[in-house]
Amino acid sequence: MYLDFRKQVETLLNETISQLGIEAADLDLEPSKHADLASKVAFRIASREKKNPKELADAIVKAANVKNFPLIGEMRAMGPYINISTSRNYIEGTFSRIRSEGSLFGGGFCKGNILLEHTSANPNGPLHVGHIRNSVIGDTLVRILRKAGYNVETQYYVNDMGRQIAIVSWALSHFEFDTSKKSDHSIADVYIKANVKLGEDPEKVAEIDRLMQLVERGDEATIKSFSEAVLLALDGIKETLLRMNIHHDSFPYESTFVRSGAVTRIIEEIKATGRTKVDDGALMLDLEDYGFEKKLVIQRSDGTSLYTTRDLAYHEWKGERADRMIDILGADHKLISGQLKATLNLLGKPEPEVVIFEFVSLPEGSMSTRRGKFISADELLDQVEEQAFVEVDMRRPEMPEDFKQKVSRMVGIGAVRYDVIRVSPEKSTVFNWKEALDFEKQGAPFIQYSHARACSILKKAQEEGVWNEVFDMEPSLLVEDTEVELIKKMAAFDSIVEQCAKELKPHTLAIYARELAESFNQFYRFVPVINIDDEKLRATRLGLVDCARITLAISLETLGIDAPESM
């Protein structure tokens, strides 16, 4: 609804300014503490028009015909600023729209096909805490973009022929594989042992190099051993991702682009640019005019390709299949992703939009699978769910065990996802599970509890025979400040989705969901809902509770967090 209001404001201002014989390319609209929208257009164009900005703002307001725009309530000048408030039509229309659209409320205003790649962790062990932020940012953006209306395919690009996989394949033939463990954890065990052995006996490294050469040349036995190693790790990784409500639509393998000839073709295209030279047997690409002093290695001296080379072929393939490509990458990929984009630009091919995130860590410090120093995502989730169970058991001791287990899973996973996503991607963060599970900290448990409270209110009213969703309601009765503020907050959902989709920063939705929960709780704290004599007002306020329930559920779903009906 807010998007409709903003569009009406833009139309009104443009028409009015045009009538005054003035041109303005930018209305400079933004929310304000003084109004639902404020424009600095008078300040922006005053010097060009040789007029006082305050007088210009007054003139625009005086000439504006607000009556033709039903969602606009009032337009006032405050110095050089033009403040615009919403109308009662906006308030009542939002209530009616949520009631009629239900779980389909919001979104659907964008079109296009997007390929979004996230996680893509090397299949040499389980996901660890350092991977979680990639997965959660990626999955949340997928949900936001789909809510906005885009057709999104989400991909996990599988490294099935790099050095790490060669080491895993070699390890499986030298060390015992523990079948009693989750497969990705057993892969990590042999991978760590292999790295220790290779460190002790550097001559063994030649065996790894040999395997990499064989797989690139298409040796079937080596390809099979690599594939078996990858599948063992990937099966466990998928299980962990699904536990976090994360699903990938496809898993393209990098070896596909070698065997199809795509990597060879792109190497030849790069050579044809005249920017390459051979240095110590390796093929190097000069991207200095793109701002990169360090040359990009395209092909090793032994003729094998690199991950980056295969990534170029992968992006060429993606660019032919989507309107937009989006990659979620850690800060350690900043240089290589910039070189990849520059190379694609040089070749005249579509470039991806890259979301770079800083890392999430634990108070224990950083992690490395190779050194065997990591806390797996599985361990973290187990720990968080166990503590969530303690919290649920303390609050609802009378409930059966299966209820406590179900809710603790919802709360635990929600706490992890929310605590990861609430921080803007470019900022580093330390995950503290105790704070994430604190119901008073206004994180995921607080938002989930607000949804459960709305469900509980409606259930109680229904049991008492004073609520049914088909009861007649009159939104014009909703005039209390907390009622209006709650409705305005729900109306803003579309604009939040639009902003997140445009900026590719999902933390804004996390902040919105928390503020929505707080608005609902403020409304319920100060306005009686069930215990009032006026039947129409009671039904309407219960209808507002239902609107809050719907919008909270949609917000949580878009964040990838479950919305429990009872906690």
XYZ file of C-alpha atoms in Angstrom:
567
model
C 0.000 0.000 0.000
C 2.890 2.331 0.764
C 4.148 1.949 -2.808
C 0.754 3.083 -4.105
C 0.844 6.063 -1.745
C 4.349 7.000 -2.871
C 3.344 6.729 -6.519
C 0.414 9.091 -5.928
C 2.741 11.545 -4.155
C 5.188 11.421 -7.075
C 2.387 12.020 -9.577
C 0.931 14.902 -7.574
C 4.286 16.627 -7.091
C 5.319 16.186 -10.725
C 1.988 17.542 -11.983
C 2.086 20.479 -9.585
C 5.693 21.422 -10.327
C 5.002 21.164 -14.048
C 1.965 23.473 -13.689
C 4.269 26.021 -12.038
C 6.509 25.903 -15.117
C 9.360 24.168 -13.280
C 11.260 20.973 -14.120
C 12.537 18.612 -11.430
C 14.374 15.377 -12.223
C 14.490 14.240 -8.589
C 11.713 14.758 -6.043
C 14.061 13.681 -3.235
C 11.410 11.723 -1.338
C 12.089 9.917 1.915
C 10.221 9.018 5.125
C 10.372 11.609 7.888
C 9.591 11.782 11.600
C 7.271 14.672 10.735
C 5.319 12.911 7.957
C 4.805 9.667 6.091
C 6.831 11.101 3.217
C 8.875 14.287 2.901
C 10.234 15.967 -0.223
C 13.273 18.238 -0.461
C 12.511 19.124 -4.079
C 12.046 22.827 -3.272
C 15.480 22.975 -1.684
C 16.980 21.079 -4.642
C 15.630 23.380 -7.387
C 15.560 26.730 -5.552
C 18.995 27.965 -6.643
C 18.330 27.072 -10.265
C 14.983 28.892 -10.197
C 16.530 31.789 -8.252
C 13.819 31.520 -5.599
C 13.681 31.176 -1.837
C 13.282 27.433 -1.055
C 10.704 28.094 1.682
C 8.603 30.261 -0.633
C 8.925 27.656 -3.387
C 7.741 24.891 -1.019
C 4.772 27.074 0.009
C 3.898 27.663 -3.655
C 3.991 23.936 -4.485
C 1.772 23.049 -1.517
C -0.699 25.828 -2.346
C -0.992 24.713 -5.989
C -1.302 20.995 -5.240
C -4.756 19.458 -5.721
C -4.698 16.740 -3.065
C -8.372 15.833 -3.589
C -7.580 13.889 -6.756
C -5.333 11.487 -4.839
C -7.303 9.324 -2.372
C -4.297 7.917 -0.478
C -2.890 11.360 0.310
C -4.259 13.009 3.419
C -2.449 16.294 3.850
C 0.435 18.208 2.301
C 2.213 20.881 4.331
C 5.311 23.004 3.918
C 7.786 23.118 6.771
C 10.540 25.500 5.794
C 11.976 24.188 2.503
C 10.487 20.729 3.111
C 7.155 19.404 1.866
C 5.579 16.922 4.295
C 2.928 14.513 3.045
C 0.732 12.330 5.252
C -1.489 9.398 4.371
C -5.285 9.572 4.371
C -7.964 7.536 6.131
C -8.480 5.793 2.776
C -4.900 4.554 3.095
C -5.476 3.252 6.630
C -8.795 1.581 5.895
C -7.661 0.312 2.500
C -4.636 -1.404 4.056
C -6.839 -3.157 6.617
C -9.247 -4.336 3.909
C -6.479 -5.427 1.568
C -4.745 -7.602 4.176
C -8.104 -9.105 5.169
C -8.941 -9.957 1.546
C -5.493 -11.084 0.346
C -4.495 -13.028 3.465
C -1.228 -14.949 3.053
C -0.847 -13.523 -0.477
C -0.547 -9.973 0.864
C 2.339 -7.962 -0.528
C 4.826 -8.246 -3.341
C 4.386 -9.236 -6.954
C 5.508 -5.902 -8.409
C 8.713 -7.056 -10.192
C 9.348 -9.227 -13.245
C 12.340 -11.074 -14.640
C 14.442 -14.213 -14.290
C 17.272 -14.327 -11.767
C 19.939 -16.953 -11.133
C 21.239 -16.587 -7.594
C 24.230 -18.601 -6.401
C 24.969 -18.993 -2.727
C 26.834 -21.223 -0.266
C 28.859 -23.215 -2.868
C 31.191 -24.393 -0.086
C 33.929 -26.815 -1.090
C 32.636 -30.370 -0.516
C 35.569 -31.334 1.694
C 33.644 -31.448 4.959
C 30.510 -30.176 6.705
C 29.351 -26.590 6.616
C 30.886 -24.687 9.489
C 29.753 -21.518 11.226
C 31.754 -19.449 8.748
C 29.567 -20.749 5.892
C 26.248 -20.021 7.578
C 26.162 -16.323 6.760
C 26.538 -17.045 3.035
C 23.692 -19.563 3.145
C 21.323 -17.410 5.207
C 21.959 -14.205 3.231
C 21.517 -16.092 -0.032
C 18.355 -17.920 0.952
C 16.764 -14.805 2.472
C 17.485 -12.809 -0.680
C 15.926 -15.584 -2.765
C 12.765 -15.374 -0.649
C 12.688 -11.557 -0.853
C 13.216 -11.515 -4.622
C 10.504 -14.140 -5.124
C 8.140 -12.148 -2.908
C 8.905 -9.097 -5.040
C 7.741 -11.075 -8.066
C 10.947 -12.328 -9.684
C 11.340 -15.866 -10.970
C 14.425 -16.994 -9.048
C 16.475 -20.143 -9.502
C 18.928 -20.767 -6.698
C 22.145 -22.643 -7.425
C 24.947 -24.281 -5.465
C 28.022 -24.317 -7.710
C 29.867 -27.539 -6.924
C 33.651 -27.618 -6.928
C 34.223 -31.194 -8.065
C 37.711 -30.928 -9.569
C 39.828 -28.497 -7.536
C 42.808 -29.275 -5.318
C 40.652 -29.784 -2.215
C 38.612 -32.454 -4.001
C 41.745 -34.117 -5.308
C 42.979 -34.326 -1.708
C 39.644 -35.793 -0.547
C 39.706 -38.366 -3.352
C 43.299 -39.282 -2.476
C 42.397 -39.458 1.224
C 39.549 -41.911 0.620
C 42.043 -44.353 -0.889
C 44.519 -43.960 1.977
C 42.400 -43.655 5.138
C 39.415 -45.514 6.562
C 36.042 -43.812 6.019
C 33.797 -43.828 9.109
C 30.335 -44.881 7.883
C 28.796 -44.430 11.342
C 29.043 -40.643 11.076
C 27.164 -38.122 8.957
C 28.938 -38.408 5.600
C 30.227 -34.824 5.372
C 31.806 -35.129 8.836
C 33.572 -38.351 7.850
C 34.864 -36.621 4.703
C 36.326 -33.888 6.913
C 38.077 -36.553 9.042
C 39.953 -38.074 6.095
C 40.612 -34.648 4.541
C 42.276 -33.425 7.738
C 44.363 -36.607 7.987
C 45.418 -36.204 4.351
C 46.576 -32.635 4.894
C 48.654 -33.730 7.871
C 50.228 -36.521 5.763
C 50.916 -34.172 2.839
C 52.537 -31.720 5.217
C 54.811 -34.428 6.574
C 55.695 -35.826 3.144
C 55.746 -33.037 0.499
C 56.631 -35.548 -2.226
C 53.065 -36.843 -1.982
C 51.844 -33.486 -3.334
C 52.871 -34.653 -6.799
C 50.211 -37.366 -6.525
C 47.570 -34.674 -5.956
C 48.819 -32.714 -8.988
C 48.661 -35.891 -11.060
C 45.039 -36.504 -10.047
C 44.088 -32.945 -11.040
C 45.683 -33.440 -14.475
C 43.934 -36.771 -14.975
C 40.481 -35.437 -14.119
C 40.877 -32.487 -16.498
C 41.968 -34.828 -19.282
C 38.794 -36.861 -18.793
C 40.222 -39.986 -17.145
C 37.067 -41.934 -16.240
C 38.421 -43.706 -13.147
C 39.678 -40.453 -11.632
C 36.451 -38.643 -12.490
C 34.488 -41.421 -10.777
C 36.613 -41.219 -7.609
C 36.195 -37.422 -7.482
C 32.432 -37.719 -7.982
C 32.059 -40.289 -5.208
C 33.963 -38.044 -2.811
C 31.869 -34.999 -3.727
C 28.551 -36.817 -3.354
C 29.456 -38.074 0.114
C 30.126 -34.532 1.307
C 27.254 -32.961 -0.609
C 24.648 -35.330 0.833
C 25.562 -34.231 4.351
C 25.706 -30.541 3.370
C 22.220 -30.702 1.830
C 20.879 -32.244 5.030
C 22.290 -29.364 7.082
C 20.912 -26.756 4.684
C 17.421 -28.264 4.774
C 17.590 -28.210 8.562
C 18.024 -24.431 8.268
C 15.050 -24.146 5.854
C 17.421 -23.665 2.912
C 16.831 -25.346 -0.446
C 18.746 -25.132 -3.736
C 17.011 -25.693 -7.065
C 20.089 -26.998 -8.864
C 23.697 -28.060 -8.291
C 25.756 -27.332 -11.434
C 29.176 -29.025 -11.384
C 32.257 -27.125 -12.536
C 33.571 -30.209 -14.360
C 30.590 -29.907 -16.713
C 32.112 -26.777 -18.221
C 35.464 -28.480 -18.777
C 33.971 -31.520 -20.465
C 31.585 -29.462 -22.617
C 34.496 -27.498 -24.055
C 33.209 -24.210 -22.579
C 36.415 -23.655 -20.583
C 38.610 -24.194 -23.660
C 36.449 -21.784 -25.677
C 36.623 -19.045 -23.074
C 40.402 -19.426 -22.794
C 40.664 -18.934 -26.555
C 38.401 -15.870 -26.347
C 40.640 -14.414 -23.648
C 43.732 -15.078 -25.758
C 42.066 -13.276 -28.677
C 41.884 -10.055 -26.644
C 45.632 -9.638 -27.021
C 45.988 -9.009 -23.298
C 47.542 -12.320 -22.298
C 51.127 -13.370 -21.857
C 52.873 -16.524 -20.714
C 54.823 -16.189 -17.489
C 56.801 -19.204 -16.295
C 54.547 -21.408 -18.402
C 51.264 -20.008 -17.019
C 48.802 -17.966 -19.081
C 48.187 -14.553 -17.469
C 45.571 -11.883 -18.252
C 46.397 -8.189 -17.854
C 43.507 -6.212 -16.278
C 45.521 -3.182 -15.172
C 43.212 -0.696 -16.934
C 40.323 -2.187 -14.915
C 42.171 -1.263 -11.740
C 43.875 -4.605 -11.018
C 47.651 -4.546 -10.748
C 47.795 -8.283 -10.089
C 47.466 -10.333 -13.279
C 44.814 -13.048 -13.432
C 46.089 -16.601 -13.974
C 43.921 -18.261 -16.616
C 45.784 -21.529 -17.162
C 48.523 -23.283 -15.216
C 51.859 -24.225 -16.720
C 50.746 -27.889 -16.839
C 47.784 -26.921 -19.024
C 45.079 -27.320 -16.359
C 42.453 -24.663 -15.761
C 41.816 -22.882 -12.473
C 38.651 -22.430 -10.462
C 38.419 -18.878 -11.816
C 38.665 -20.077 -15.424
C 35.877 -22.552 -14.898
C 33.900 -19.876 -13.027
C 34.100 -17.657 -16.128
C 32.578 -20.440 -18.242
C 29.906 -20.990 -15.576
C 28.963 -17.300 -15.617
C 28.864 -17.234 -19.398
C 26.384 -20.130 -19.213
C 24.315 -18.385 -16.516
C 24.271 -15.106 -18.435
C 22.548 -16.823 -21.344
C 19.788 -18.154 -19.096
C 18.723 -15.241 -16.908
C 18.106 -11.503 -16.901
C 20.237 -11.115 -13.778
C 22.931 -13.122 -12.022
C 23.570 -12.631 -8.311
C 26.517 -14.153 -6.418
C 26.823 -14.241 -2.614
C 30.511 -14.256 -1.724
C 32.696 -13.798 1.334
C 35.066 -10.873 1.727
C 38.015 -13.122 0.793
C 36.519 -13.287 -2.740
C 36.496 -9.517 -3.222
C 39.575 -9.431 -5.473
C 38.800 -12.512 -7.542
C 35.133 -11.534 -8.038
C 36.263 -8.120 -9.248
C 38.675 -9.739 -11.711
C 35.928 -12.117 -12.873
C 33.543 -9.216 -13.535
C 36.262 -7.293 -15.357
C 37.076 -10.299 -17.581
C 33.418 -10.845 -18.447
C 33.116 -7.133 -19.260
C 36.223 -7.374 -21.463
C 34.629 -10.277 -23.355
C 31.309 -8.418 -23.720
C 29.426 -10.899 -21.552
C 26.867 -10.192 -18.772
C 28.373 -9.570 -15.350
C 26.965 -10.810 -12.046
C 25.811 -8.596 -9.216
C 28.017 -9.562 -6.285
C 26.981 -9.344 -2.643
C 30.139 -9.376 -0.538
C 29.691 -10.205 3.127
C 32.058 -10.056 6.046
C 32.371 -13.186 8.101
C 30.387 -14.425 11.051
C 32.408 -15.997 13.809
C 31.980 -17.409 17.277
C 33.624 -16.107 20.436
C 35.994 -19.087 19.997
C 37.498 -17.450 16.875
C 37.956 -18.210 13.170
C 37.710 -21.593 11.483
C 39.566 -23.731 8.951
C 38.496 -27.157 7.642
C 42.000 -27.950 6.417
C 43.531 -27.478 9.866
C 40.630 -29.268 11.537
C 39.823 -26.156 13.552
C 36.129 -25.518 13.070
C 32.738 -25.767 14.712
C 30.311 -27.360 12.306
C 26.923 -25.854 11.595
C 25.412 -29.129 12.839
C 27.104 -28.745 16.226
C 25.964 -25.147 16.516
C 22.369 -25.992 15.588
C 22.333 -28.880 18.083
C 23.586 -26.577 20.817
C 21.089 -23.815 20.020
C 18.143 -26.211 19.800
C 19.077 -27.787 23.140
C 19.112 -24.375 24.796
C 15.873 -23.418 23.054
C 14.299 -26.556 24.536
C 15.362 -25.401 28.021
C 13.693 -22.024 27.383
C 10.472 -23.591 26.056
C 10.353 -26.126 28.886
C 10.755 -23.329 31.441
C 7.898 -21.308 29.918
C 5.537 -24.186 29.044
C 6.283 -27.046 31.492
C 2.741 -28.390 31.143
C 3.058 -29.073 27.389
C 3.902 -32.535 25.959
C 7.412 -33.431 24.877
C 6.679 -33.396 21.129
C 5.339 -29.812 21.400
C 8.488 -28.682 23.201
C 10.725 -30.384 20.641
C 8.852 -28.879 17.692
C 8.853 -25.352 19.099
C 12.493 -25.563 20.202
C 13.482 -26.487 16.621
C 11.515 -23.526 15.254
C 12.944 -21.140 17.834
C 16.515 -22.464 17.561
C 16.724 -22.298 13.761
C 14.907 -18.960 13.772
C 17.360 -17.559 16.316
C 20.368 -18.547 14.202
C 18.911 -17.225 10.944
C 17.722 -13.948 12.454
C 20.927 -13.227 14.341
C 22.920 -13.778 11.148
C 20.651 -11.722 8.875
C 19.975 -8.776 11.190
C 23.438 -7.309 10.513
C 24.159 -5.596 7.175
C 26.297 -7.923 4.988
C 29.311 -5.602 4.857
C 29.665 -5.653 8.652
C 31.375 -8.511 10.466
C 29.503 -10.129 13.325
C 30.039 -12.562 16.176
C 27.233 -15.072 16.750
C 26.326 -15.379 20.425
C 23.682 -18.075 20.813
C 22.698 -16.947 24.331
C 21.792 -13.479 23.094
C 20.106 -14.860 19.970
C 17.763 -16.962 22.133
C 16.958 -14.140 24.566
C 13.187 -13.541 24.302
C 13.674 -10.023 25.660
C 16.250 -8.994 23.024
C 13.657 -8.575 20.248
C 15.266 -11.157 17.990
C 13.561 -14.081 16.254
C 11.990 -15.554 19.452
C 10.394 -12.151 20.174
C 8.896 -11.943 16.663
C 7.785 -15.585 16.746
C 6.220 -15.067 20.172
C 4.329 -12.019 18.837
C 2.862 -14.173 16.054
C 1.949 -16.897 18.563
C 0.319 -14.263 20.798
C -1.848 -13.060 17.891
C -2.888 -16.674 17.217
C -3.656 -17.181 20.916
C -5.827 -14.028 21.089
C -7.865 -15.115 18.074
C -8.209 -18.666 19.383
C -9.447 -17.425 22.754
C -11.933 -15.036 21.120
C -13.198 -17.812 18.882
C -13.670 -20.161 21.840
C -15.638 -17.434 23.608
C -17.831 -16.989 20.530
C -16.855 -13.345 19.955
C -14.692 -13.816 16.880
C -15.146 -15.241 13.443
C -13.269 -14.010 10.413
C -16.577 -13.524 8.542
C -17.928 -11.058 11.149
C -18.730 -7.580 9.856
C -15.877 -5.164 10.527
C -15.612 -1.423 10.216
C -12.014 -0.171 9.769
C -13.182 3.454 10.177
C -13.447 2.648 13.921
C -9.664 2.128 14.146
C -8.590 5.613 15.213
C -6.355 5.029 18.255
C -2.705 6.018 17.756
C -1.413 2.479 18.289
C -3.998 1.096 15.837
C -3.032 3.584 13.139
C 0.688 3.051 13.719
C 0.282 -0.720 13.463
C -1.628 -0.403 10.192
C 0.976 1.975 8.773
C 3.727 -0.449 9.738
C 1.939 -3.310 7.961
C 1.331 -1.113 4.908
C 5.088 -0.513 4.648
C 5.813 -4.211 3.961
C 5.881 -3.761 0.171
C 8.294 -0.856 0.348
C 10.625 -2.888 2.575
C 10.582 -5.797 0.132
C 11.222 -3.379 -2.734
C 14.139 -1.772 -0.902
C 15.714 -5.120 0.013
C 15.308 -6.413 -3.554
C 16.850 -3.246 -4.991
C 19.766 -2.931 -2.553
C 20.275 -6.701 -2.018
C 20.552 -6.095 1.723
C 18.122 -8.389 3.581
C 18.908 -7.007 7.054
C 16.328 -4.264 6.415
C 13.542 -6.877 6.430
C 14.849 -8.306 9.712
C 14.674 -4.851 11.293
C 11.173 -4.332 9.864
C 9.892 -7.633 11.282
C 11.137 -6.694 14.744
C 9.499 -3.245 14.503
C 6.252 -4.832 13.281
C 6.215 -7.169 16.286
C 6.833 -4.219 18.597
C 3.988 -2.214 16.971
C 1.626 -5.134 17.471
C 2.614 -5.529 21.113
C 2.212 -1.800 21.710
C -1.289 -1.919 20.210
C -2.299 -4.893 22.363
C -0.744 -3.322 25.470
C -2.725 -0.086 25.255
C -5.967 -1.005 23.463
C -8.544 -3.491 24.826
C -9.451 -6.103 22.221
C -11.703 -8.831 23.622
C -13.066 -7.247 26.808
C -15.170 -4.474 25.263
C -18.952 -4.167 24.912
C -19.088 -2.685 21.389
C -19.426 -5.794 19.205
C -18.486 -4.062 15.941
C -15.393 -2.443 17.466
C -14.399 -5.743 19.104
C -14.741 -7.622 15.809
C -12.754 -4.934 13.986
C -9.945 -4.939 16.532
C -9.815 -8.712 16.367
C -9.659 -8.286 12.596
C -6.652 -6.031 13.163
C -5.051 -8.748 15.308
C -5.613 -11.129 12.413
C -3.998 -8.643 10.003
C -0.976 -8.492 12.318
C -0.859 -12.297 12.468
C -0.902 -12.475 8.663
C 1.791 -9.829 8.164
C 4.029 -11.256 10.893
C 3.719 -14.727 9.339
C 4.574 -13.382 5.862
C 7.548 -11.449 7.240
C 8.870 -14.498 9.086
C 8.349 -16.736 6.063
C 10.233 -14.273 3.860
C 13.064 -14.397 6.413
C 12.983 -18.209 6.238
C 11.821 -18.459 9.852
C 8.901 -20.610 11.062
C 5.882 -18.862 12.586
C 4.642 -21.047 15.481
C 0.992 -20.738 16.474
C 1.832 -21.517 20.094
C 4.954 -21.002 22.188
